[in-house]
Coordinates of C-alpha atoms in Angstrom, one line a residue:
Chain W
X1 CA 16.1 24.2 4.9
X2 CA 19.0 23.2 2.9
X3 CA 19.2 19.1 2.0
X4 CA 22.5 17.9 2.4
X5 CA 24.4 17.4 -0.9
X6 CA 23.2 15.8 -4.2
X7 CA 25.5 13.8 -4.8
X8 CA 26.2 11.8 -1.3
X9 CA 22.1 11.4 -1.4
X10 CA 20.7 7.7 -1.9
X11 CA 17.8 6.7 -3.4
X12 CA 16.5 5.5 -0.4
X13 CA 16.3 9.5 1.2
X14 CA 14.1 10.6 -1.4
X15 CA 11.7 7.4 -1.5
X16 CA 8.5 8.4 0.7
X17 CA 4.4 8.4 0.8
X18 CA 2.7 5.2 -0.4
X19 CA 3.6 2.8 -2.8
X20 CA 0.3 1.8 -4.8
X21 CA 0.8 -2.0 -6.2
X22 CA -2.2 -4.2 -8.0
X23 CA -2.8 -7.4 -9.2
X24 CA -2.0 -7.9 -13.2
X25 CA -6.3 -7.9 -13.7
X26 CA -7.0 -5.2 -12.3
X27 CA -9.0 -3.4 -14.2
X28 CA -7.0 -0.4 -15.7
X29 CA -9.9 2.3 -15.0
X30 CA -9.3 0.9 -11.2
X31 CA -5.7 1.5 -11.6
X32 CA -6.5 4.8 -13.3
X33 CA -8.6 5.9 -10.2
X34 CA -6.0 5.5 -7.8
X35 CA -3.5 7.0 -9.4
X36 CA -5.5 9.5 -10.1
X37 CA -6.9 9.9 -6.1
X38 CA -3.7 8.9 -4.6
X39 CA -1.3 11.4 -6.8
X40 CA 1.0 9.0 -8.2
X41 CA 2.5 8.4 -11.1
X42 CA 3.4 4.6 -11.0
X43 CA 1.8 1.6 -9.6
X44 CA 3.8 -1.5 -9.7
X45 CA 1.8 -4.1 -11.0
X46 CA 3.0 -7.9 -9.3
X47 CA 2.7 -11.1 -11.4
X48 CA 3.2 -10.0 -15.1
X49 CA 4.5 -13.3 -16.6
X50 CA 8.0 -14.5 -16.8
X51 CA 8.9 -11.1 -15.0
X52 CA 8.1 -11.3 -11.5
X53 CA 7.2 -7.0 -11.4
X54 CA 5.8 -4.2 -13.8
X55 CA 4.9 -1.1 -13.7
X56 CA 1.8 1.2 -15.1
X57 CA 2.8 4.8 -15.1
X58 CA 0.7 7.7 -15.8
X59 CA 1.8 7.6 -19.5
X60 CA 0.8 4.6 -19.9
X61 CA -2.9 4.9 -18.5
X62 CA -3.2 8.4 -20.9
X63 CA -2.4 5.7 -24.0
X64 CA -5.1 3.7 -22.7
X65 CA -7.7 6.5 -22.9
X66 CA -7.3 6.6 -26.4
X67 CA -8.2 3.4 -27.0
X68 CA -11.9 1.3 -25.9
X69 CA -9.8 0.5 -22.4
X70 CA -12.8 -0.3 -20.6
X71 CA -12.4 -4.2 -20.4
X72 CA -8.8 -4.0 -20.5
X73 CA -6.5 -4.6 -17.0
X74 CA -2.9 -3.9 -16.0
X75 CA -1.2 -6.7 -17.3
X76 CA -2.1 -4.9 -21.0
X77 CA -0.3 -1.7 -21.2
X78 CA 2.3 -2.6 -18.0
X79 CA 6.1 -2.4 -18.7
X80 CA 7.0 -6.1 -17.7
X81 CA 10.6 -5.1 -17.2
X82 CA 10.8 -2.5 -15.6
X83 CA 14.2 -0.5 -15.1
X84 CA 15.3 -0.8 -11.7
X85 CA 17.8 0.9 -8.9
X86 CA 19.2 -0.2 -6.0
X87 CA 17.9 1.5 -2.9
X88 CA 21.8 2.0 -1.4
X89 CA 22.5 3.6 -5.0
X90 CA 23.5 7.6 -5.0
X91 CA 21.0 9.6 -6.7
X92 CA 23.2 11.2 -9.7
X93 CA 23.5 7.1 -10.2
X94 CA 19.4 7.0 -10.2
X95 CA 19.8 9.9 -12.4
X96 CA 21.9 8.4 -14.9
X97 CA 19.8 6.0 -15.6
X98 CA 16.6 7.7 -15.6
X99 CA 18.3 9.4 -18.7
X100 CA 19.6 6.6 -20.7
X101 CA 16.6 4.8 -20.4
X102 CA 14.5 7.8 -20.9
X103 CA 12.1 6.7 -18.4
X104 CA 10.4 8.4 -15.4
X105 CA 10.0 6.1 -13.3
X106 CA 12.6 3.2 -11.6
X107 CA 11.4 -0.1 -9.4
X108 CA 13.2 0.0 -6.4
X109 CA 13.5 -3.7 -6.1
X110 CA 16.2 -4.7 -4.5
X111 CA 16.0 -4.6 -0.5
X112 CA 14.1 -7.9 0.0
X113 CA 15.3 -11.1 0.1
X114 CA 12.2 -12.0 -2.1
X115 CA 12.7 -9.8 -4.2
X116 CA 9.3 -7.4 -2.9
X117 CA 9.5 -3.9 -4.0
X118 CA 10.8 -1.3 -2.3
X119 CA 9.2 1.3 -3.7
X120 CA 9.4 3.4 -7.0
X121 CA 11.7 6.7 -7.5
X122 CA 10.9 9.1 -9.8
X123 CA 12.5 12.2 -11.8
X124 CA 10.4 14.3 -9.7
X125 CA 12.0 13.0 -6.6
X126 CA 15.4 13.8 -8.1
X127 CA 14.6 16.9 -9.0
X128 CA 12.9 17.7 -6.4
X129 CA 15.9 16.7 -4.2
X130 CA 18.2 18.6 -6.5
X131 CA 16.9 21.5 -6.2
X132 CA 16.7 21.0 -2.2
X133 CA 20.4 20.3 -2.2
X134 CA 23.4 22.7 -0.6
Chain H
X1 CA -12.7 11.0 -7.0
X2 CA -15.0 10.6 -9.7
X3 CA -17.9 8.8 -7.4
X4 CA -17.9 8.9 -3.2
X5 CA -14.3 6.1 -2.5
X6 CA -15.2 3.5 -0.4
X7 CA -11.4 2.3 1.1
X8 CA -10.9 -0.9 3.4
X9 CA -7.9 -0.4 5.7
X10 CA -6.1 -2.9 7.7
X11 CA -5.8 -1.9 11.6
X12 CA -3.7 -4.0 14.0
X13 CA -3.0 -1.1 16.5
X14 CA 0.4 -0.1 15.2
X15 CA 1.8 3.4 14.1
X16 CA 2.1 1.8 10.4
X17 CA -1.5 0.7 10.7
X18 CA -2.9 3.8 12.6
X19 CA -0.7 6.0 9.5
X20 CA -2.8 3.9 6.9
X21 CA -5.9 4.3 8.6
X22 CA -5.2 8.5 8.7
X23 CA -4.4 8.1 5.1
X24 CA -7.6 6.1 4.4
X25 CA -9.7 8.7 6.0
X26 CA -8.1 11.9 4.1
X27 CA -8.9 10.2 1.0
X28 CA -12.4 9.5 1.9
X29 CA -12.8 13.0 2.8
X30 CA -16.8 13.8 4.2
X31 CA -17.8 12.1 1.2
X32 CA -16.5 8.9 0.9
X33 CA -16.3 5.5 3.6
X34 CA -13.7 4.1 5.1
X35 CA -13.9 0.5 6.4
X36 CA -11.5 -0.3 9.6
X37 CA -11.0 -4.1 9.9
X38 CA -9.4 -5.5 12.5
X39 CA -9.2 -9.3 12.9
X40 CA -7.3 -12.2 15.2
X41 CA -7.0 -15.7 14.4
X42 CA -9.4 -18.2 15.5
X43 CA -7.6 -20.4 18.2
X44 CA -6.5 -23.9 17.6
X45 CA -9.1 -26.5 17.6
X46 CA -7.0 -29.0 20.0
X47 CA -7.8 -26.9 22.6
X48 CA -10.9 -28.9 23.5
X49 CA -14.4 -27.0 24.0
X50 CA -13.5 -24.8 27.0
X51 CA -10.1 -23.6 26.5
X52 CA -11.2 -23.1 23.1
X53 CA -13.9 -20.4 24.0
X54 CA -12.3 -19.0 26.4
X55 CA -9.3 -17.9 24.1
X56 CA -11.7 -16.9 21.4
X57 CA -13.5 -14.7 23.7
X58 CA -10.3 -13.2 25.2
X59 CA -9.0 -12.2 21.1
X60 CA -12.4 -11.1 20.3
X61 CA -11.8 -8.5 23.7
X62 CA -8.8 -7.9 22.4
X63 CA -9.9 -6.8 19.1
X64 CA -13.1 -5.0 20.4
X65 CA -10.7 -2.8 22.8
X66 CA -8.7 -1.8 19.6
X67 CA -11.0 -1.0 17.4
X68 CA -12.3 0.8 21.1
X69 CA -8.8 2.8 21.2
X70 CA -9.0 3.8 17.7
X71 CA -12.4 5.2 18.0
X72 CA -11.8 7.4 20.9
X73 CA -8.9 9.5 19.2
X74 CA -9.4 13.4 17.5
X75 CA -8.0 12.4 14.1
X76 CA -8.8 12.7 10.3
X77 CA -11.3 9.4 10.8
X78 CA -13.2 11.4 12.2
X79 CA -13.9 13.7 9.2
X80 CA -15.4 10.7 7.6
X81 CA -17.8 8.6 7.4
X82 CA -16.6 4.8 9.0
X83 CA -17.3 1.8 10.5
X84 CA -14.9 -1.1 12.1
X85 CA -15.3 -4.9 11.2
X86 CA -13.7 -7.5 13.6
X87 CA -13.4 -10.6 12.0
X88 CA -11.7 -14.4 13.6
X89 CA -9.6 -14.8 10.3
X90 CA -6.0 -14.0 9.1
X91 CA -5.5 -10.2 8.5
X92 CA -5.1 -10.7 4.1
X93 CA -8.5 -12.8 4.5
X94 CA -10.3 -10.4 6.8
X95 CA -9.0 -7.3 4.7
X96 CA -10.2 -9.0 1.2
X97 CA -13.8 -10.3 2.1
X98 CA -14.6 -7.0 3.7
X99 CA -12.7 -5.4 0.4
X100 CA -15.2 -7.5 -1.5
X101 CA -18.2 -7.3 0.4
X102 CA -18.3 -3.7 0.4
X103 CA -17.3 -2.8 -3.1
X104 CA -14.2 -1.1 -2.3
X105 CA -11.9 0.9 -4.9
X106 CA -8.6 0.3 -2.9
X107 CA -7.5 -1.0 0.1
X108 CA -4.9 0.8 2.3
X109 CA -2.1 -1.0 4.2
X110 CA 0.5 -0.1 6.2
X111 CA 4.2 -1.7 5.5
X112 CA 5.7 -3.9 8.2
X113 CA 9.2 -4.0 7.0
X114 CA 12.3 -3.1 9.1
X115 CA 15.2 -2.0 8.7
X116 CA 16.6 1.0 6.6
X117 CA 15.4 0.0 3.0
X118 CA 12.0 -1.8 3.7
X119 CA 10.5 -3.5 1.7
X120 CA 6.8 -2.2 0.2
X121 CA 5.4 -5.3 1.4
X122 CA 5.5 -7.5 4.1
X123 CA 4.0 -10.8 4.3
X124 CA 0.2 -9.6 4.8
X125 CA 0.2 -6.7 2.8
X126 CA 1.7 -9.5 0.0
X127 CA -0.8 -11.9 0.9
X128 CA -3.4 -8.7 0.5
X129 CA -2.3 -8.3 -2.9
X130 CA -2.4 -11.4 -4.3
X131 CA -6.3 -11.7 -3.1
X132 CA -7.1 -8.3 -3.7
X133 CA -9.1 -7.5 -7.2
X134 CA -8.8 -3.5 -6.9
X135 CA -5.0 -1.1 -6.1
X136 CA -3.3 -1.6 -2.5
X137 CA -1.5 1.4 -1.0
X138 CA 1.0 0.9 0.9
X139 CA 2.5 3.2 3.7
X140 CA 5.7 3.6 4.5
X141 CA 6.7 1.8 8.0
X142 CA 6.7 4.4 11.0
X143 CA 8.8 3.9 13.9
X144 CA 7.1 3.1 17.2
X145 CA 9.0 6.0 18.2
X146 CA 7.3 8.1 16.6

């Protein structure tokens, strides 16, 4: 079934499934592991300093196998700024900046009044939408 | 998974909580363990030695018949191997010790925001976070209605 058109679609409609988050120490193998068991390719790390969020992506954990990463946590290879979207914001919108930052991955980071995460959307939840769309 | 996952998973009896504990389960698979904590807060110590037992027995019912409810459903938990803790301490607390105690790779949580755009995290699965040494999933909120 068709999706209803790509661009009147908001970032919230293609956010779904789990949102991994962890603790700025823990231990990057740990984080490796559930990204790895949980099929994700960012968790938003909470804490990195001065910024309140970051985020590991998959990218980031294969940099880390090349390296002796064994004793080494989130806080180490997370982005501490992440880029971030508005959950109300259109998707060609999420798109645009997907592509000027050159990044897979945007914080959703704006719904809560603390400032908690939303969630994380992805160029594969664009595309994916994309190519669901009339 | 690289070695048999032991997950903890936060139950309080709601569709968000009974969705994490699904997902808990499928990731375990036959393999792994899945730890199903449900806990109430001890009652107030002004109630005087009585009242006070008598409302500590009735959440520790409570929490028993839960746990009870959970048990008795066909659903992927059953597919794996699990037990339930019921603890007398807030839910972050309860979720972490057992987390700890049992050498858990990740704990699962369900979301209790509302509203369109939720948030990731509501106050215990925040609280879970900040206590937590290994990843916390969190699930998406699901409607009662559903």
């Amino acid at each position: 079934m068709r999706a209803s058109s790509f661009a009147q679609a908001r970032v919230a409609d293609v956010m779904h499934g789990p949102v991994v988050v962890c603790g700025p120490e823990t231990p990057i193998q740990s984080v490796a592991q559930t990204m790895a068991d949980e099929h994700v390719h960012a968790v938003v790390v909470t804490g990195i300093e001065r910024t309140a969020w970051g985020v590991v992506t998959a990218l980031d954990i294969a940099a880390a196998a090349l390296t002796d990463a064994t004793e080494r946590v989130a806080r180490d290879f997370a982005v501490a700024e992440p880029v971030t979207v508005s959950a109300e914001a259109l998707l060609p919108e999420a798109a645009r900046v997907l592509v000027e930052h050159q990044v897979n991955h945007l914080l959703v980071a704006d719904a809560d009044p603390d400032g908690r995460p939303t969630g994380v959307v992805s160029t594969t939840d664009v595309v994916r939408r994309f190519a669901a769309s009339e | 998974m690289n070695k048999e996952p032991v997950i903890v998973v936060g139950y309080d009896g709601s569709p968000t909580s009974r969705a994490a504990v699904d997902h808990a389960a499928r990731q375990a698979g036959r393999l792994g363990k899945v730890y199903v904590v449900h806990s109430y807060r001890p009652p107030a110590d002004w109630l005087g030695v009585p009242n006070y037992q008598r409302v500590l027995d009735d959440h520790r019912a409570r929490g028993m018949a839960t746990l009870d409810a959970l048990m008795m459903t066909d659903d992927p938990l059953l597919e794996t191997n699990f037990e339930t803790e019921l603890l007398d301490s807030p839910a972050a607390e309860a979720i972490t010790k057992v987390a700890e105690t049992r050498g858990a790779d990740e704990i699962v949580i369900g979301s209790r925001g509302h509203g369109r755009v939720r948030s990731a995290l509501g106050s215990v699965s925040w609280e879970v976070l900040h206590r937590a040494s290994v990843p916390v999933v969190v699930i998406p909120h699901v409607d009662d209605q559903q």
